[in-house]
Every structure is written in C-alpha cells, then in structure tokens.
C-alpha cells in the first residue's frame, strides 16, 4: 500500500460474487487464543523511516502494546509515544513465508479505527524476495483514511496501472458504521479477474486483459498484510488529530479459500 492520489471515479455497479467454484478453507486464523499473534502464521515488518509514504509510526515486533490477541480477536494498536525516533508506534503483520497463495478468496472480518491521521489497510504483495513495485503487483483489499470517514477504498497497482503515471485502478464504497461494527472485507482472485467486496457486495473489479505482465502480474503467489499506519502522504494529508490516540484495528478472523 503505497502513496497514490485519490481519484473520484464513477459510482460502481454493485453486485455479489455470484456463482463461485467450490472452495475449501486452506488457511485461517480465528484468534481464539490469547497473547501474541500466532508465530506459525504471522511475521512482522519492523521499523520506521516512513515506509515510502512519510508515515510517522514505528512498526514494532512482537510487542503486545501494538499487536495482541484478546477476547477472540486480533488488536493492531497505534499509540502516540516516542519510540526509536518516531512519535507513534503500531504494527504491520505479514503472512509471507507462512501464508502465500496463488488465486482463491480471502476474507478478513474487521472493525476499523476512527480519527484524522489513521490509515488502516488490508492488502497483498507478491511473495518473491526480489519483489519490485509496482511491476510485481499490489492489491488493496481495504484502505481507509480517517479524514474521509466511512469511505472504503479498493485498488490494484501494477506497471500499467499505478498512481505514478496517473492510471491507477481504484474505487470506494461507503460503510457508515466502519468503526462500530465488524464487516467482511474480501477478495476473489482468479486467473481472469480480481473482485473486491464488503460483506459480499462487490464494488471493484479488475479484469485480466491478457496483454502481458505490465497489466496482469497477478499470476504469482501473494501474501497478506494487516497494518495500521499513522499519517503519511495520504493518511496525514489533512493533518493528524492529537486527542484520539490510541486507536486500533480489530480483526475477528482471517480466512483463505481455494478451489478444491
């Protein structure tokens, strides 16, 4: 999830996923335990430095203040505190090396933070160690910026379609109770298309044009990322509220299905 300028697109044609091939659950975390996130399923991206977006948080490793499982859900918490030259801490969990998939359906049931300066995301990147952005692709299943409450963003990035050349593919759906209720943020990924939905309402589709890897690098394994950023070129473009911290993204479950 890298910097891109928000484009106001035409309203989407809402639909459901419709007829799907038979799928089976191949990977999940139900968060039915207490303590740190399951180390057999999650790694951490660690550090500050802005993460390419001038973000303000330091992502910590295995620190319960920022990532923990309690009361049946994962808590990713951003805190206002001085930590290793950064003024905020948070967590960025990744499944790379422990959950990597080619095609299928991902479902993440989550409740999002509220407040100007928050920037939670659920997204995927290519699993290869030499991953190049945007050529190897990125899918944003859910992004939310606190200054625009309720507007859930879905996007893809690749060499042919990205913000750097003003061709990004993105759309939004208004979810008014994003911070009060859990919603299912999901992606259905096949060799022909990527569809993104909230509670099974599809509002974004990206088709394989069969024109080459510049427009469709999504034929390789990808891994899942869950994070809560603070500020940044997009998330902080309207400032950062000083009286809202800490804030958290709560995740009830993560489930990945593939065709049997």
Coordinates of C-alpha atoms in Angstrom, one line a residue:
X1 CA 0.0 0.0 0.0
X2 CA 1.9 2.9 -1.4
X3 CA 1.2 6.5 -1.9
X4 CA -1.4 7.3 -4.5
X5 CA -3.7 10.3 -5.0
X6 CA -7.4 9.6 -4.6
X7 CA -9.3 9.6 -7.8
X8 CA -13.0 10.2 -7.8
X9 CA -14.4 7.6 -10.1
X10 CA -17.9 6.9 -11.3
X11 CA -20.2 5.1 -9.0
X12 CA -19.6 1.3 -9.1
X13 CA -22.2 -1.2 -10.3
X14 CA -22.8 -3.2 -7.1
X15 CA -23.3 -6.9 -7.3
X16 CA -22.4 -10.1 -5.3
X17 CA -19.7 -12.5 -6.1
X18 CA -22.3 -14.7 -7.7
X19 CA -21.6 -18.3 -8.8
X20 CA -18.2 -19.4 -7.5
X21 CA -16.3 -22.7 -7.9
X22 CA -16.4 -25.0 -5.0
X23 CA -13.7 -23.8 -2.5
X24 CA -12.2 -25.2 0.7
X25 CA -10.6 -23.5 3.6
X26 CA -6.8 -23.7 3.3
X27 CA -5.5 -21.2 5.9
X28 CA -7.1 -19.3 8.7
X29 CA -6.6 -17.6 12.0
X30 CA -9.7 -17.4 14.2
X31 CA -7.8 -15.6 17.0
X32 CA -9.3 -18.0 19.6
X33 CA -6.3 -17.7 21.9
X34 CA -4.7 -15.0 24.0
X35 CA -1.3 -13.4 23.7
X36 CA 1.0 -12.5 20.7
X37 CA -0.3 -13.3 17.2
X38 CA 0.4 -17.0 16.2
X39 CA 4.1 -17.1 15.1
X40 CA 3.4 -20.1 12.8
X41 CA 1.1 -17.8 10.7
X42 CA 2.4 -14.2 11.1
X43 CA 5.7 -12.4 10.7
X44 CA 6.3 -8.6 11.3
X45 CA 7.5 -5.8 9.1
X46 CA 9.6 -3.7 11.5
X47 CA 10.9 -0.2 11.5
X48 CA 10.2 3.5 10.9
X49 CA 11.5 5.7 8.2
X50 CA 8.2 6.5 6.6
X51 CA 7.7 3.3 4.5
X52 CA 7.7 5.2 1.3
X53 CA 4.8 7.4 2.3
X54 CA 6.3 9.6 5.0
X55 CA 4.3 7.7 7.7
X56 CA 5.0 8.6 11.3
X57 CA 4.8 5.3 13.1
X58 CA 7.5 2.8 14.1
X59 CA 6.3 -0.8 13.4
X60 CA 7.3 -3.0 16.3
X61 CA 8.0 -6.7 16.5
X62 CA 6.1 -9.0 18.9
X63 CA 5.2 -6.1 21.2
X64 CA 1.8 -6.6 22.9
X65 CA 1.2 -2.9 23.1
X66 CA 0.9 -2.9 19.3
X67 CA -0.2 -6.4 18.3
X68 CA -2.0 -8.9 20.5
X69 CA -4.9 -11.3 20.6
X70 CA -7.5 -10.9 23.2
X71 CA -11.2 -11.6 23.6
X72 CA -11.4 -13.6 20.4
X73 CA -9.8 -11.0 18.0
X74 CA -6.5 -9.6 16.9
X75 CA -5.8 -6.0 18.0
X76 CA -3.4 -3.9 16.0
X77 CA -3.0 -0.7 18.0
X78 CA -1.4 2.6 17.1
X79 CA -0.1 4.6 20.1
X80 CA 1.2 8.1 20.5
X81 CA 4.6 7.6 22.2
X82 CA 8.2 8.3 21.5
X83 CA 9.9 5.2 20.2
X84 CA 13.2 5.0 18.3
X85 CA 13.0 8.5 16.8
X86 CA 9.3 8.1 15.9
X87 CA 6.4 9.7 17.7
X88 CA 4.0 6.8 17.2
X89 CA 4.1 3.0 17.4
X90 CA 1.9 0.5 15.6
X91 CA 2.2 -3.0 14.0
X92 CA 2.3 -4.5 10.5
X93 CA 1.6 -8.2 10.4
X94 CA 2.6 -10.2 7.3
X95 CA 1.9 -13.8 6.3
X96 CA 4.9 -14.0 4.0
X97 CA 6.6 -17.4 4.3
X98 CA 3.7 -18.7 6.4
X99 CA 0.8 -18.0 4.2
X100 CA 1.4 -17.5 0.4
X101 CA -1.3 -18.2 -2.2
X102 CA -2.0 -18.2 -5.9
X103 CA -5.7 -17.5 -6.5
X104 CA -8.6 -18.0 -4.1
X105 CA -10.7 -16.0 -1.8
X106 CA -9.5 -14.0 1.2
X107 CA -12.0 -12.9 3.9
X108 CA -11.0 -10.6 6.7
X109 CA -13.6 -9.6 9.2
X110 CA -12.6 -6.4 10.9
X111 CA -13.6 -3.2 12.7
X112 CA -11.6 -0.1 11.8
X113 CA -10.2 2.9 13.8
X114 CA -11.7 6.3 13.6
X115 CA -10.0 9.7 13.5
X116 CA -8.0 12.0 11.3
X117 CA -4.5 10.6 10.7
X118 CA -5.4 6.9 10.9
X119 CA -4.7 4.8 7.9
X120 CA -5.5 1.1 8.3
X121 CA -5.0 -1.3 5.4
X122 CA -5.6 -5.0 4.4
X123 CA -3.6 -5.8 1.3
X124 CA -1.3 -8.2 -0.6
X125 CA 2.1 -8.1 -2.3
X126 CA 4.0 -10.7 -4.4
X127 CA 5.8 -13.3 -2.2
X128 CA 9.0 -13.3 -4.2
X129 CA 12.0 -12.0 -2.3
X130 CA 13.1 -9.7 -5.1
X131 CA 9.7 -8.1 -5.4
X132 CA 9.6 -4.9 -7.4
X133 CA 6.9 -2.3 -7.0
X134 CA 4.7 -1.7 -8.9
X135 CA 5.8 -4.3 -11.6
X136 CA 5.1 -7.3 -9.4
X137 CA 1.6 -6.1 -8.3
X138 CA -0.3 -5.0 -5.2
X139 CA -3.9 -5.5 -4.3
X140 CA -5.5 -3.3 -1.6
X141 CA -8.5 -5.2 -0.3
X142 CA -9.3 -2.4 2.2
X143 CA -7.9 1.0 2.9
X144 CA -9.5 3.7 5.0
X145 CA -8.2 7.2 5.7
X146 CA -9.6 8.8 8.8
X147 CA -10.2 12.3 7.3
X148 CA -12.8 10.7 4.9
X149 CA -14.7 8.5 7.4
X150 CA -16.6 5.6 6.0
X151 CA -15.2 5.5 2.5
X152 CA -13.6 2.1 2.0
X153 CA -11.1 2.0 -0.9
X154 CA -10.1 -1.0 -3.1
X155 CA -7.3 -0.7 -5.6
X156 CA -4.8 -2.6 -7.7
X157 CA -1.3 -1.4 -8.7
X158 CA 0.9 -2.8 -11.5
X159 CA 3.3 -1.4 -14.1
X160 CA 0.5 -0.4 -16.5
X161 CA -1.9 0.9 -13.8
X162 CA -0.5 3.0 -10.9
X163 CA -0.6 6.4 -9.4
X164 CA 2.8 7.4 -10.6
X165 CA 1.6 7.5 -14.2
X166 CA -2.0 8.6 -13.2
X167 CA -3.6 5.3 -14.4
X168 CA -4.4 3.7 -11.0
X169 CA -7.5 1.5 -10.8
X170 CA -9.5 2.2 -7.6
X171 CA -13.0 2.7 -6.3
X172 CA -14.8 3.3 -3.0
X173 CA -17.8 2.1 -1.0
X174 CA -19.4 4.0 1.8
X175 CA -19.7 1.9 5.1
X176 CA -21.1 4.3 7.7
X177 CA -20.6 2.1 10.7
X178 CA -17.0 1.1 9.9
X179 CA -15.8 1.8 13.4
X180 CA -18.7 0.4 15.3
X181 CA -19.4 -2.9 13.6
X182 CA -17.3 -5.7 12.1
X183 CA -17.5 -6.0 8.3
X184 CA -16.1 -8.7 6.0
X185 CA -13.5 -7.3 3.6
X186 CA -12.8 -9.8 0.9
X187 CA -11.1 -10.5 -2.4
X188 CA -11.9 -13.2 -5.0
X189 CA -8.9 -13.7 -7.2
X190 CA -9.0 -15.9 -10.3
X191 CA -6.8 -16.1 -13.4
X192 CA -9.3 -13.9 -15.1
X193 CA -10.1 -11.2 -12.6
X194 CA -9.8 -9.7 -9.1
X195 CA -13.1 -8.7 -7.4
X196 CA -13.2 -6.9 -4.0
X197 CA -16.2 -6.7 -1.8
X198 CA -17.5 -5.6 1.6
X199 CA -20.0 -8.1 3.2
X200 CA -20.2 -9.8 -0.2
X201 CA -21.2 -6.6 -2.1
X202 CA -18.7 -6.3 -4.9
X203 CA -17.8 -2.7 -5.7
X204 CA -14.5 -3.1 -7.6
X205 CA -13.4 -5.4 -10.4
X206 CA -10.1 -5.6 -12.3
X207 CA -10.0 -7.9 -15.3
X208 CA -7.1 -9.7 -16.9
X209 CA -6.7 -8.0 -20.2
X210 CA -4.3 -10.8 -21.5
X211 CA -1.9 -8.1 -22.7
X212 CA 1.1 -9.2 -20.7
X213 CA 2.6 -8.8 -17.2
X214 CA 2.5 -5.0 -17.2
X215 CA -1.3 -5.2 -16.8
X216 CA -1.5 -8.5 -15.1
X217 CA 1.3 -9.6 -12.8
X218 CA -1.2 -11.4 -10.6
X219 CA -0.2 -14.9 -11.7
X220 CA 2.2 -15.5 -8.9
X221 CA 1.8 -16.2 -5.2
X222 CA 0.9 -13.2 -2.9
X223 CA 0.9 -12.8 0.9
X224 CA -1.4 -10.8 3.2
X225 CA -0.6 -7.7 5.1
X226 CA -2.5 -6.2 8.0
X227 CA -1.4 -2.8 9.3
X228 CA -2.4 0.5 10.9
X229 CA -0.3 3.5 9.7
X230 CA -0.3 6.9 11.3
X231 CA -0.2 10.0 9.0
X232 CA 1.6 9.7 5.7
X233 CA 1.3 11.4 2.4
X234 CA -2.3 10.3 2.1
X235 CA -3.4 9.3 5.6
X236 CA -1.9 12.5 7.1
X237 CA -2.8 14.9 4.2
X238 CA -5.5 16.6 6.3
X239 CA -3.4 16.6 9.5
X240 CA -3.3 14.3 12.5
X241 CA -5.7 14.6 15.4
X242 CA -3.8 14.8 18.7
X243 CA -6.6 13.7 21.0
X244 CA -7.7 10.4 19.5
X245 CA -4.9 8.0 20.5
X246 CA -4.6 5.1 21.0
X247 CA -6.6 3.8 18.0
X248 CA -6.9 0.2 16.9
X249 CA -8.0 -2.1 14.1
X250 CA -9.7 -5.2 15.4
X251 CA -9.7 -8.4 13.3
X252 CA -12.2 -11.1 14.1
X253 CA -10.8 -13.7 11.7
X254 CA -8.7 -14.2 8.5
X255 CA -9.8 -17.0 6.2
X256 CA -8.3 -18.1 2.8
X257 CA -10.2 -20.4 0.5
X258 CA -9.0 -22.1 -2.7
X259 CA -10.7 -24.2 -5.3
X260 CA -10.7 -27.9 -4.4

